[in-house]
Amino acid sequence: MGTLIFIGMGIWNENDISVRGLKELVDSDVIFAEQYTGRMQEGSIERLEDAAGKKITVLSREEVEEEKTILKEAESKRVALLVPGDPLISTTHISLKLSAEKKGIETVVVHSSSILTAAIGECGLQVYKLGKPCTLAMWGKGFEPTSSYDVIADNFGRGLHSVVFLDLKDRCMDAKEAIEQLLKIESERHRLGEFKLVVLSRVGSGEQKITYGRPDELLKTSLGKPPFLLVLPGKLHFMEEEALQRFEI
Amino acid sequence: MGTLIFIGMGIWNENDISVRGLKELVDSDVIFAEQYTGRMQEGSIERLEDAAGKKITVLSREEVEEEKTILKEAESKRVALLVPGDPLISTTHISLKLSAEKKGIETVVVHSSSILTAAIGECGLQVYKLGKPCTLAMWGKGFEPTSSYDVIADNFGRGLHSVVFLDLKDRCMDAKEAIEQLLKIESERHRLGEFKLVVLSRVGSGEQKITYGRPDELLKTSLGKPPFLLVLPGKLHFMEEEALQRFEI
């Protein structure tokens, strides 16, 4: 039987993989990657190919979820699956890991940096005040879910910070689109009242930009480039307040 | 002016640092490390010294917190501070970063794997159901804080998962000591009722052990070696239930 190794690529580019992860790539027979649970800097996969000295096949969401392509190879070979961020954070990958184990395939996990802890740290917020995270869905015709708003409002009411991931489909959701969506729901539900937001752009990169302010101010300001992430801070400790002041509009 | 680089060491040993982090070590003039916010595998610091080709000075909690030693060097040199896990998760390091910025010292952050996301992923639990994390304090004479129990009970009442870090002083808190402490408070407060716990030992290492069961069962079972971490799952999705069954006593 073979081995399936889940390797986190971390938050921005090919250098965010761990030393152990890179070693595992070099020792693998086959390398797959997915780019639908997160998006690395352009060219990162190609540069990892150079570093590993072998080809990396990027799989579609469907190919990862139907599992066959990966499990077939892993029955007899040492297969690596490169995943953006920390590799088991997506349910898809847990499911794949369980399927592999059921077939008697050995599984290995190589962890890496995650946008969740990186965002909290970059803002200067305390992880002990982190509420339930959520993902804001991209609205389309007849599809305007509001469940993330409830998560955020619940956290806010309890004084907790909300990390709000933005939807990723064929494109990364824009920060201003996300803010407008939140404002639209707030205008109907009124659970937040006065609030400020942190907009994080390209966390962990040399182009990282963090902006903090009221939603109406943020909509008039340049917020950087995608991918974005929002943090809606809860009750602030003075140290957190001081940390956020650095990013105030 | 110099530069202060916060470099995450990740969750277990010297190979969990990112490729970028290792490059930064090689390019630094001075390297400090701390081991009080987390503990790496024995020998990790020494092996990082070999990899970086230079000496690493391990600082005490006091030396990091009074900031002088680090800031003085960073005024004119390229100084790296190695931190277990993702480097800005501890408030101490945010405070140090703010102090450095006030002095005009450039700061750089190199993220790494964190026990928070690694633990959730290894259990097979969903990050979207993660409640507020907490740290269980080691009890001593006349010092028996119970605030973490309230955090856990609040999360549990809302169906959310609790990641419970265990105190780290001159020793890592034992998992059974932590379970007994929780049971003692529960016997007075009765907010949890029936509950099961996940005990994680040495997450991200080759010796990782995960055990899942009722507290009374766990107390009679071998749970692995420190460092430990507890997860008290909230309401389980069937996929989470299936994932946890792998670790059931």
Short mmCIF file of C-alpha atoms in Angstrom, two decimals:
data_model
loop_
_atom_site.label_atom_id
_atom_site.label_comp_id
_atom_site.label_asym_id
_atom_site.label_seq_id
_atom_site.Cartn_x
_atom_site.Cartn_y
_atom_site.Cartn_z
CA MET A 1 0.00 0.00 0.00
CA GLY A 2 1.05 3.55 -0.67
CA THR A 3 0.99 6.78 1.29
CA LEU A 4 -1.01 9.99 0.97
CA ILE A 5 0.66 13.10 2.39
CA PHE A 6 -1.38 16.26 2.94
CA ILE A 7 1.03 19.19 2.75
CA GLY A 8 0.06 22.73 3.70
CA MET A 9 1.43 25.44 1.41
CA GLY A 10 0.83 28.17 3.97
CA ILE A 11 -0.65 31.59 3.33
CA TRP A 12 1.07 33.35 0.45
CA ASN A 13 3.73 31.80 -1.77
CA GLU A 14 6.02 28.82 -2.32
CA ASN A 15 8.31 29.82 0.56
CA ASP A 16 5.56 29.44 3.16
CA ILE A 17 5.72 25.66 2.94
CA SER A 18 7.59 24.13 5.88
CA VAL A 19 11.06 22.65 5.55
CA ARG A 20 9.46 19.27 6.29
CA GLY A 21 6.83 19.83 3.60
CA LEU A 22 9.45 20.58 1.00
CA LYS A 23 11.39 17.44 1.97
CA GLU A 24 8.20 15.40 1.58
CA LEU A 25 7.68 16.84 -1.91
CA VAL A 26 11.18 15.80 -2.95
CA ASP A 27 10.51 12.26 -1.62
CA SER A 28 7.09 11.89 -3.31
CA ASP A 29 6.40 9.88 -6.47
CA VAL A 30 3.40 11.95 -7.53
CA ILE A 31 2.41 15.50 -6.54
CA PHE A 32 -1.09 16.94 -6.82
CA ALA A 33 -2.20 20.41 -5.76
CA GLU A 34 -5.53 22.15 -5.35
CA GLN A 35 -6.18 25.88 -5.53
CA TYR A 36 -9.89 26.13 -4.77
CA THR A 37 -9.83 26.31 -0.96
CA GLY A 38 -7.37 29.20 -1.18
CA ARG A 39 -5.21 30.92 -3.71
CA MET A 40 -1.43 31.21 -3.56
CA GLN A 41 0.58 33.94 -5.29
CA GLU A 42 0.76 33.43 -9.05
CA GLY A 43 3.66 31.21 -10.00
CA SER A 44 3.96 29.53 -6.60
CA ILE A 45 3.07 26.08 -7.92
CA GLU A 46 5.59 26.40 -10.77
CA ARG A 47 8.30 27.49 -8.34
CA LEU A 48 7.46 24.55 -6.04
CA GLU A 49 7.88 22.28 -9.08
CA ASP A 50 11.39 23.66 -9.51
CA ALA A 51 12.16 23.24 -5.82
CA ALA A 52 10.84 19.65 -5.76
CA GLY A 53 12.38 18.78 -9.12
CA LYS A 54 9.17 17.23 -10.41
CA LYS A 55 5.84 17.99 -12.03
CA ILE A 56 2.85 19.11 -9.96
CA THR A 57 -0.63 18.39 -11.33
CA VAL A 58 -3.24 20.92 -10.25
CA LEU A 59 -6.60 19.19 -9.72
CA SER A 60 -10.02 20.77 -10.01
CA ARG A 61 -12.46 20.84 -7.10
CA GLU A 62 -14.39 17.97 -8.73
CA GLU A 63 -11.27 15.84 -9.13
CA VAL A 64 -10.34 16.26 -5.46
CA GLU A 65 -13.89 15.64 -4.24
CA GLU A 66 -14.55 12.51 -6.30
CA GLU A 67 -11.25 11.25 -4.77
CA LYS A 68 -10.58 8.57 -7.42
CA THR A 69 -7.60 10.19 -9.15
CA ILE A 70 -5.77 10.71 -5.88
CA LEU A 71 -6.67 7.41 -4.16
CA LYS A 72 -5.78 5.30 -7.20
CA GLU A 73 -2.26 6.69 -7.27
CA ALA A 74 -1.93 6.50 -3.49
CA GLU A 75 -2.70 2.77 -3.47
CA SER A 76 0.80 2.00 -4.66
CA LYS A 77 2.79 5.23 -4.61
CA ARG A 78 3.91 8.00 -2.31
CA VAL A 79 1.47 10.76 -3.25
CA ALA A 80 1.59 14.35 -2.02
CA LEU A 81 -1.43 16.66 -2.09
CA LEU A 82 -0.53 20.32 -1.77
CA VAL A 83 -3.22 22.41 -0.09
CA PRO A 84 -3.24 26.19 0.55
CA GLY A 85 -3.01 27.11 4.26
CA ASP A 86 -3.12 24.42 6.94
CA PRO A 87 -4.15 21.29 5.02
CA LEU A 88 -6.96 19.76 7.11
CA ILE A 89 -8.99 22.93 7.61
CA SER A 90 -11.25 22.12 4.67
CA THR A 91 -13.86 19.37 5.19
CA THR A 92 -13.07 18.00 1.72
CA HIS A 93 -9.62 17.00 2.82
CA ILE A 94 -10.79 15.35 6.04
CA SER A 95 -13.17 13.29 3.93
CA LEU A 96 -10.37 12.30 1.56
CA LYS A 97 -8.16 11.36 4.51
CA LEU A 98 -10.90 9.10 5.95
CA SER A 99 -11.40 7.43 2.54
CA ALA A 100 -7.67 6.78 2.20
CA GLU A 101 -7.47 5.28 5.71
CA LYS A 102 -10.42 2.98 4.95
CA LYS A 103 -8.51 1.63 1.96
CA GLY A 104 -5.47 0.97 4.16
CA ILE A 105 -3.46 3.81 2.67
CA GLU A 106 -1.13 5.42 5.20
CA THR A 107 -1.78 9.14 5.65
CA VAL A 108 0.63 11.84 6.78
CA VAL A 109 -0.12 15.49 7.51
CA VAL A 110 2.36 18.35 7.25
CA HIS A 111 0.87 21.46 8.82
CA SER A 112 1.48 25.01 7.74
CA SER A 113 0.49 28.58 8.46
CA SER A 114 -3.21 29.37 8.34
CA ILE A 115 -4.91 32.62 7.45
CA LEU A 116 -7.00 32.25 10.63
CA THR A 117 -4.16 32.68 13.13
CA ALA A 118 -2.11 34.91 10.80
CA ALA A 119 -4.98 37.42 10.49
CA ILE A 120 -5.61 37.58 14.24
CA GLY A 121 -1.89 38.11 14.88
CA GLU A 122 -1.38 40.73 12.17
CA CYS A 123 -4.30 42.75 13.55
CA GLY A 124 -2.81 42.52 17.04
CA LEU A 125 -5.99 40.94 18.40
CA GLN A 126 -6.13 38.29 21.11
CA VAL A 127 -6.82 34.73 20.05
CA TYR A 128 -8.70 34.20 23.35
CA LYS A 129 -11.39 36.56 22.10
CA LEU A 130 -11.84 34.86 18.76
CA GLY A 131 -15.44 33.94 18.08
CA LYS A 132 -16.79 31.41 15.60
CA PRO A 133 -15.30 32.10 12.13
CA CYS A 134 -17.45 32.35 9.01
CA THR A 135 -17.29 32.75 5.25
CA LEU A 136 -19.28 35.46 3.49
CA ALA A 137 -20.90 33.96 0.40
CA MET A 138 -20.80 35.78 -2.93
CA TRP A 139 -24.36 36.82 -3.72
CA GLY A 140 -25.92 36.00 -7.06
CA LYS A 141 -29.37 36.15 -8.62
CA GLY A 142 -31.85 34.68 -6.13
CA PHE A 143 -28.99 33.65 -3.85
CA GLU A 144 -28.48 36.04 -0.96
CA PRO A 145 -27.64 34.02 2.16
CA THR A 146 -27.32 35.96 5.41
CA SER A 147 -26.21 33.27 7.88
CA SER A 148 -22.70 34.73 8.19
CA TYR A 149 -24.21 38.00 9.35
CA ASP A 150 -25.87 36.13 12.23
CA VAL A 151 -22.58 34.52 13.22
CA ILE A 152 -20.87 37.92 13.20
CA ALA A 153 -23.71 39.58 15.14
CA ASP A 154 -23.68 36.78 17.74
CA ASN A 155 -19.91 37.15 18.22
CA PHE A 156 -20.19 40.94 18.36
CA GLY A 157 -22.93 40.74 20.98
CA ARG A 158 -20.62 38.60 23.10
CA GLY A 159 -17.66 40.97 22.67
CA LEU A 160 -15.80 38.46 20.48
CA HIS A 161 -13.82 39.05 17.29
CA SER A 162 -15.15 37.67 14.00
CA VAL A 163 -12.77 36.46 11.33
CA VAL A 164 -14.74 36.69 8.09
CA PHE A 165 -13.35 34.74 5.14
CA LEU A 166 -14.51 35.93 1.73
CA ASP A 167 -15.94 33.53 -0.82
CA LEU A 168 -13.65 32.14 -3.52
CA LYS A 169 -15.20 30.92 -6.75
CA ASP A 170 -13.83 31.75 -10.20
CA ARG A 171 -12.69 34.98 -8.56
CA CYS A 172 -11.80 36.21 -5.07
CA MET A 173 -14.63 38.21 -3.53
CA ASP A 174 -13.86 41.92 -3.32
CA ALA A 175 -13.59 43.57 0.12
CA LYS A 176 -15.95 46.42 -0.80
CA GLU A 177 -18.53 44.00 -2.16
CA ALA A 178 -18.35 42.19 1.19
CA ILE A 179 -18.70 45.41 3.19
CA GLU A 180 -21.70 46.51 1.10
CA GLN A 181 -23.31 43.14 1.64
CA LEU A 182 -22.85 43.40 5.41
CA LEU A 183 -24.24 46.95 5.40
CA LYS A 184 -27.27 45.85 3.42
CA ILE A 185 -28.14 43.12 5.93
CA GLU A 186 -27.40 45.43 8.87
CA SER A 187 -29.82 48.02 7.46
CA GLU A 188 -32.56 45.37 7.76
CA ARG A 189 -31.55 43.63 10.98
CA HIS A 190 -29.85 46.30 13.10
CA ARG A 191 -27.89 43.88 15.31
CA LEU A 192 -24.50 45.57 15.02
CA GLY A 193 -25.16 49.26 15.56
CA GLU A 194 -21.87 51.18 15.47
CA PHE A 195 -19.04 48.99 14.28
CA LYS A 196 -15.64 49.17 12.71
CA LEU A 197 -13.96 46.68 10.41
CA VAL A 198 -10.44 45.56 9.65
CA VAL A 199 -9.78 44.82 5.98
CA LEU A 200 -6.74 42.63 5.37
CA SER A 201 -5.26 42.38 1.90
CA ARG A 202 -2.69 39.73 0.86
CA VAL A 203 -1.83 38.66 4.41
CA GLY A 204 1.71 37.38 4.86
CA SER A 205 3.01 38.91 1.63
CA GLY A 206 5.31 41.88 1.00
CA GLU A 207 2.22 43.67 -0.33
CA GLN A 208 0.17 43.13 2.82
CA LYS A 209 -2.16 46.02 3.55
CA ILE A 210 -4.37 46.39 6.62
CA THR A 211 -7.03 49.09 6.93
CA TYR A 212 -9.26 49.81 9.93
CA GLY A 213 -12.28 52.05 10.06
CA ARG A 214 -16.03 52.51 9.81
CA PRO A 215 -17.63 50.73 6.85
CA ASP A 216 -18.57 54.01 5.12
CA GLU A 217 -14.98 55.25 5.42
CA LEU A 218 -13.58 51.95 4.13
CA LEU A 219 -15.79 52.08 1.03
CA LYS A 220 -14.13 55.38 0.05
CA THR A 221 -10.57 54.16 0.64
CA SER A 222 -8.11 52.08 -1.35
CA LEU A 223 -7.96 48.70 0.42
CA GLY A 224 -5.25 46.86 -1.51
CA LYS A 225 -5.52 43.84 -3.76
CA PRO A 226 -7.26 40.45 -3.39
CA PRO A 227 -7.33 38.04 -1.68
CA PHE A 228 -9.03 39.92 1.14
CA LEU A 229 -10.27 38.97 4.57
CA LEU A 230 -12.38 40.96 7.04
CA VAL A 231 -12.15 41.04 10.80
CA LEU A 232 -14.95 42.58 12.81
CA PRO A 233 -13.45 43.27 16.23
CA GLY A 234 -15.53 42.77 19.36
CA LYS A 235 -14.83 44.52 22.66
CA LEU A 236 -11.26 45.81 22.59
CA HIS A 237 -8.61 45.62 25.28
CA PHE A 238 -6.48 48.79 25.30
CA MET A 239 -3.54 46.85 23.86
CA GLU A 240 -5.74 45.69 20.97
CA GLU A 241 -7.00 49.24 20.49
CA GLU A 242 -3.41 50.46 20.32
CA ALA A 243 -2.49 47.76 17.81
CA LEU A 244 -5.46 48.61 15.57
CA GLN A 245 -4.71 52.35 15.65
CA ARG A 246 -1.75 51.63 13.36
CA PHE A 247 -4.21 50.75 10.60
CA GLU A 248 -6.82 53.44 11.21
CA ILE A 249 -7.93 55.52 8.21
CA MET B 1 17.76 51.44 11.96
CA GLY B 2 17.66 47.68 12.14
CA THR B 3 14.99 45.07 11.62
CA LEU B 4 13.16 42.72 13.97
CA ILE B 5 11.84 39.54 12.38
CA PHE B 6 9.30 37.39 14.23
CA ILE B 7 9.69 33.84 12.93
CA GLY B 8 7.25 31.07 13.77
CA MET B 9 8.84 27.71 14.50
CA GLY B 10 5.59 25.83 13.98
CA ILE B 11 4.22 23.06 16.13
CA TRP B 12 6.77 20.34 16.76
CA ASN B 13 10.41 20.49 15.65
CA GLU B 14 13.01 22.38 13.61
CA ASN B 15 11.54 21.19 10.31
CA ASP B 16 8.20 22.93 10.92
CA ILE B 17 9.72 26.34 10.25
CA SER B 18 8.84 27.64 6.77
CA VAL B 19 11.37 27.79 3.95
CA ARG B 20 11.11 31.57 4.18
CA GLY B 21 11.72 31.46 7.94
CA LEU B 22 14.87 29.42 7.50
CA LYS B 23 16.13 31.87 4.85
CA GLU B 24 15.52 34.75 7.24
CA LEU B 25 17.54 32.95 9.95
CA VAL B 26 20.47 32.58 7.59
CA ASP B 27 20.28 36.31 6.72
CA SER B 28 20.02 37.50 10.35
CA ASP B 29 22.85 39.01 12.37
CA VAL B 30 21.49 37.92 15.74
CA ILE B 31 19.00 35.15 16.59
CA PHE B 32 16.97 34.94 19.79
CA ALA B 33 14.40 32.30 20.67
CA GLU B 34 11.80 31.87 23.38
CA GLN B 35 10.37 28.62 24.66
CA TYR B 36 7.80 29.77 27.21
CA THR B 37 4.74 30.24 24.97
CA GLY B 38 5.20 26.73 23.65
CA ARG B 39 7.72 23.96 23.72
CA MET B 40 9.42 22.44 20.69
CA GLN B 41 10.89 18.94 20.58
CA GLU B 42 14.12 18.68 22.53
CA GLY B 43 17.11 19.59 20.37
CA SER B 44 15.11 21.65 17.87
CA ILE B 45 16.89 24.89 18.75
CA GLU B 46 20.29 23.25 18.45
CA ARG B 47 19.38 21.77 15.07
CA LEU B 48 18.13 25.17 13.88
CA GLU B 49 21.51 26.59 14.92
CA ASP B 50 23.16 24.07 12.63
CA ALA B 51 20.76 24.87 9.78
CA ALA B 52 21.24 28.62 10.17
CA GLY B 53 24.97 28.33 10.73
CA LYS B 54 24.91 30.59 13.77
CA LYS B 55 24.26 30.74 17.48
CA ILE B 56 20.73 31.05 18.87
CA THR B 57 20.30 32.65 22.29
CA VAL B 58 17.28 31.37 24.19
CA LEU B 59 15.74 34.19 26.25
CA SER B 60 13.70 33.82 29.42
CA ARG B 61 10.14 35.11 29.67
CA GLU B 62 11.42 38.10 31.65
CA GLU B 63 14.03 38.96 29.03
CA VAL B 64 11.44 38.91 26.22
CA GLU B 65 8.90 40.89 28.23
CA GLU B 66 11.23 43.64 29.39
CA GLU B 67 12.11 43.97 25.66
CA LYS B 68 15.46 45.76 26.20
CA THR B 69 17.80 42.95 25.12
CA ILE B 70 15.95 42.45 21.86
CA LEU B 71 15.25 46.09 20.99
CA LYS B 72 18.81 47.21 21.69
CA GLU B 73 20.19 44.73 19.17
CA ALA B 74 17.40 45.47 16.66
CA GLU B 75 18.26 49.18 16.62
CA SER B 76 21.24 48.51 14.38
CA LYS B 77 21.11 44.86 13.35
CA ARG B 78 18.91 42.33 11.61
CA VAL B 79 17.50 40.43 14.58
CA ALA B 80 15.37 37.28 14.41
CA LEU B 81 13.14 36.16 17.26
CA LEU B 82 12.10 32.52 17.01
CA VAL B 83 8.71 31.79 18.53
CA PRO B 84 6.92 28.41 18.86
CA GLY B 85 3.78 28.15 16.67
CA ASP B 86 2.49 31.15 14.72
CA PRO B 87 4.55 34.05 16.12
CA LEU B 88 2.00 36.78 16.88
CA ILE B 89 -0.50 34.63 18.75
CA SER B 90 0.96 35.60 22.11
CA THR B 91 0.16 39.12 23.39
CA THR B 92 3.79 39.51 24.54
CA HIS B 93 4.99 39.47 20.97
CA ILE B 94 2.39 41.96 19.74
CA SER B 95 3.55 44.28 22.50
CA LEU B 96 7.19 43.83 21.48
CA LYS B 97 6.28 44.50 17.84
CA LEU B 98 4.53 47.76 18.78
CA SER B 99 7.52 48.86 20.86
CA ALA B 100 9.89 48.14 17.99
CA GLU B 101 7.72 50.09 15.53
CA LYS B 102 7.60 53.07 17.90
CA LYS B 103 11.40 53.15 17.88
CA GLY B 104 11.42 53.13 14.07
CA ILE B 105 12.66 49.55 13.84
CA GLU B 106 11.29 47.74 10.81
CA THR B 107 9.35 44.59 11.72
CA VAL B 108 8.76 41.50 9.62
CA VAL B 109 6.57 38.49 10.44
CA VAL B 110 7.07 34.97 9.13
CA HIS B 111 4.02 32.88 9.94
CA SER B 112 3.99 29.20 10.72
CA SER B 113 1.70 26.36 11.71
CA SER B 114 -0.33 26.87 14.86
CA ILE B 115 -1.57 24.28 17.31
CA LEU B 116 -5.04 25.87 17.06
CA THR B 117 -5.73 24.96 13.44
CA ALA B 118 -3.59 21.81 13.55
CA ALA B 119 -5.64 20.40 16.45
CA ILE B 120 -8.99 21.12 14.80
CA GLY B 121 -7.80 19.49 11.58
CA GLU B 122 -6.26 16.42 13.22
CA CYS B 123 -9.51 15.78 15.10
CA GLY B 124 -11.45 16.12 11.85
CA LEU B 125 -13.61 18.88 13.31
CA GLN B 126 -14.94 21.87 11.37
CA VAL B 127 -13.26 25.20 11.89
CA TYR B 128 -16.64 26.92 11.38
CA LYS B 129 -17.81 25.42 14.65
CA LEU B 130 -14.80 26.54 16.65
CA GLY B 131 -15.79 28.49 19.76
CA LYS B 132 -13.64 30.85 21.82
CA PRO B 133 -10.36 29.08 22.76
CA CYS B 134 -9.05 29.03 26.32
CA THR B 135 -6.11 27.94 28.45
CA LEU B 136 -6.61 25.79 31.53
CA ALA B 137 -4.46 27.18 34.35
CA MET B 138 -2.40 24.88 36.53
CA TRP B 139 -3.92 24.96 40.01
CA GLY B 140 -1.77 25.65 43.03
CA LYS B 141 -2.31 26.42 46.70
CA GLY B 142 -5.04 29.04 46.96
CA PHE B 143 -5.07 29.44 43.18
CA GLU B 144 -7.91 27.57 41.55
CA PRO B 145 -9.29 29.71 38.69
CA THR B 146 -12.38 28.38 36.91
CA SER B 147 -12.87 30.94 34.11
CA SER B 148 -11.84 28.46 31.39
CA TYR B 149 -14.63 26.14 32.51
CA ASP B 150 -17.13 28.94 31.84
CA VAL B 151 -15.71 29.49 28.35
CA ILE B 152 -15.98 25.76 27.62
CA ALA B 153 -19.52 25.54 29.04
CA ASP B 154 -20.63 28.58 27.00
CA ASN B 155 -19.22 27.05 23.81
CA PHE B 156 -20.75 23.67 24.61
CA GLY B 157 -24.16 25.23 25.23
CA ARG B 158 -23.96 26.79 21.79
CA GLY B 159 -22.91 23.55 20.10
CA LEU B 160 -19.38 24.85 19.45
CA HIS B 161 -16.05 23.08 19.83
CA SER B 162 -13.65 24.20 22.56
CA VAL B 163 -9.91 24.06 22.00
CA VAL B 164 -8.41 23.94 25.48
CA PHE B 165 -4.71 24.75 25.74
CA LEU B 166 -2.97 23.45 28.85
CA ASP B 167 -0.85 25.69 31.03
CA LEU B 168 2.90 25.71 30.53
CA LYS B 169 5.10 26.79 33.41
CA ASP B 170 8.25 24.96 34.46
CA ARG B 171 6.44 21.87 33.19
CA CYS B 172 3.70 21.05 30.68
CA MET B 173 0.37 20.44 32.40
CA ASP B 174 -0.66 16.78 32.32
CA ALA B 175 -3.80 15.78 30.43
CA LYS B 176 -5.23 13.77 33.35
CA GLU B 177 -4.62 16.64 35.76
CA ALA B 178 -6.58 18.85 33.33
CA ILE B 179 -9.44 16.34 33.04
CA GLU B 180 -9.68 15.96 36.82
CA GLN B 181 -9.77 19.73 37.19
CA LEU B 182 -12.62 20.01 34.68
CA LEU B 183 -14.52 17.18 36.43
CA LYS B 184 -14.10 18.87 39.79
CA ILE B 185 -15.60 22.13 38.54
CA GLU B 186 -18.34 20.26 36.65
CA SER B 187 -19.34 18.44 39.84
CA GLU B 188 -20.06 21.86 41.37
CA ARG B 189 -21.53 23.71 38.40
CA HIS B 190 -23.26 21.04 36.28
CA ARG B 191 -23.20 23.00 33.02
CA LEU B 192 -21.84 20.25 30.78
CA GLY B 193 -23.86 17.16 31.65
CA GLU B 194 -22.76 14.25 29.44
CA PHE B 195 -19.64 15.13 27.50
CA LYS B 196 -16.72 13.53 25.74
CA LEU B 197 -13.22 14.85 25.31
CA VAL B 198 -10.46 14.57 22.75
CA VAL B 199 -6.97 14.38 24.21
CA LEU B 200 -4.21 15.27 21.75
CA SER B 201 -0.62 14.38 22.56
CA ARG B 202 2.38 15.78 20.64
CA VAL B 203 0.37 17.11 17.70
CA GLY B 204 2.24 17.17 14.41
CA SER B 205 4.94 14.76 15.51
CA GLY B 206 5.62 11.14 14.59
CA GLU B 207 4.50 10.27 18.14
CA GLN B 208 1.13 12.03 17.84
CA LYS B 209 -1.60 10.28 19.79
CA ILE B 210 -5.26 11.22 19.82
CA THR B 211 -7.76 9.67 22.24
CA TYR B 212 -11.51 10.29 22.39
CA GLY B 213 -13.90 9.26 25.12
CA ARG B 214 -15.74 10.04 28.33
CA PRO B 215 -13.61 11.71 30.99
CA ASP B 216 -13.81 8.69 33.34
CA GLU B 217 -12.64 6.39 30.52
CA LEU B 218 -9.81 8.73 29.58
CA LEU B 219 -8.52 8.81 33.17
CA LYS B 220 -8.01 5.02 32.99
CA THR B 221 -6.25 5.07 29.60
CA SER B 222 -2.73 5.80 28.44
CA LEU B 223 -2.93 9.18 26.70
CA GLY B 224 0.59 9.64 25.32
CA LYS B 225 3.26 12.11 26.32
CA PRO B 226 3.24 15.90 26.87
CA PRO B 227 2.65 18.47 25.49
CA PHE B 228 -1.10 17.81 25.57
CA LEU B 229 -4.12 19.70 24.37
CA LEU B 230 -7.82 19.01 24.98
CA VAL B 231 -10.72 19.52 22.62
CA LEU B 232 -14.24 19.39 23.98
CA PRO B 233 -16.45 18.87 20.91
CA GLY B 234 -19.82 20.58 20.65
CA LYS B 235 -22.66 19.30 18.51
CA LEU B 236 -21.23 16.90 15.95
CA HIS B 237 -21.96 16.67 12.23
CA PHE B 238 -21.98 13.02 11.09
CA MET B 239 -18.69 13.57 9.25
CA GLU B 240 -17.13 14.88 12.45
CA GLU B 241 -18.57 11.93 14.36
CA GLU B 242 -17.02 9.54 11.83
CA ALA B 243 -13.67 11.30 12.07
CA LEU B 244 -13.67 11.11 15.89
CA GLN B 245 -14.62 7.41 15.92
CA ARG B 246 -11.06 6.68 14.77
CA PHE B 247 -9.82 7.84 18.16
CA GLU B 248 -12.52 6.35 20.36
CA ILE B 249 -11.41 4.28 23.34
#
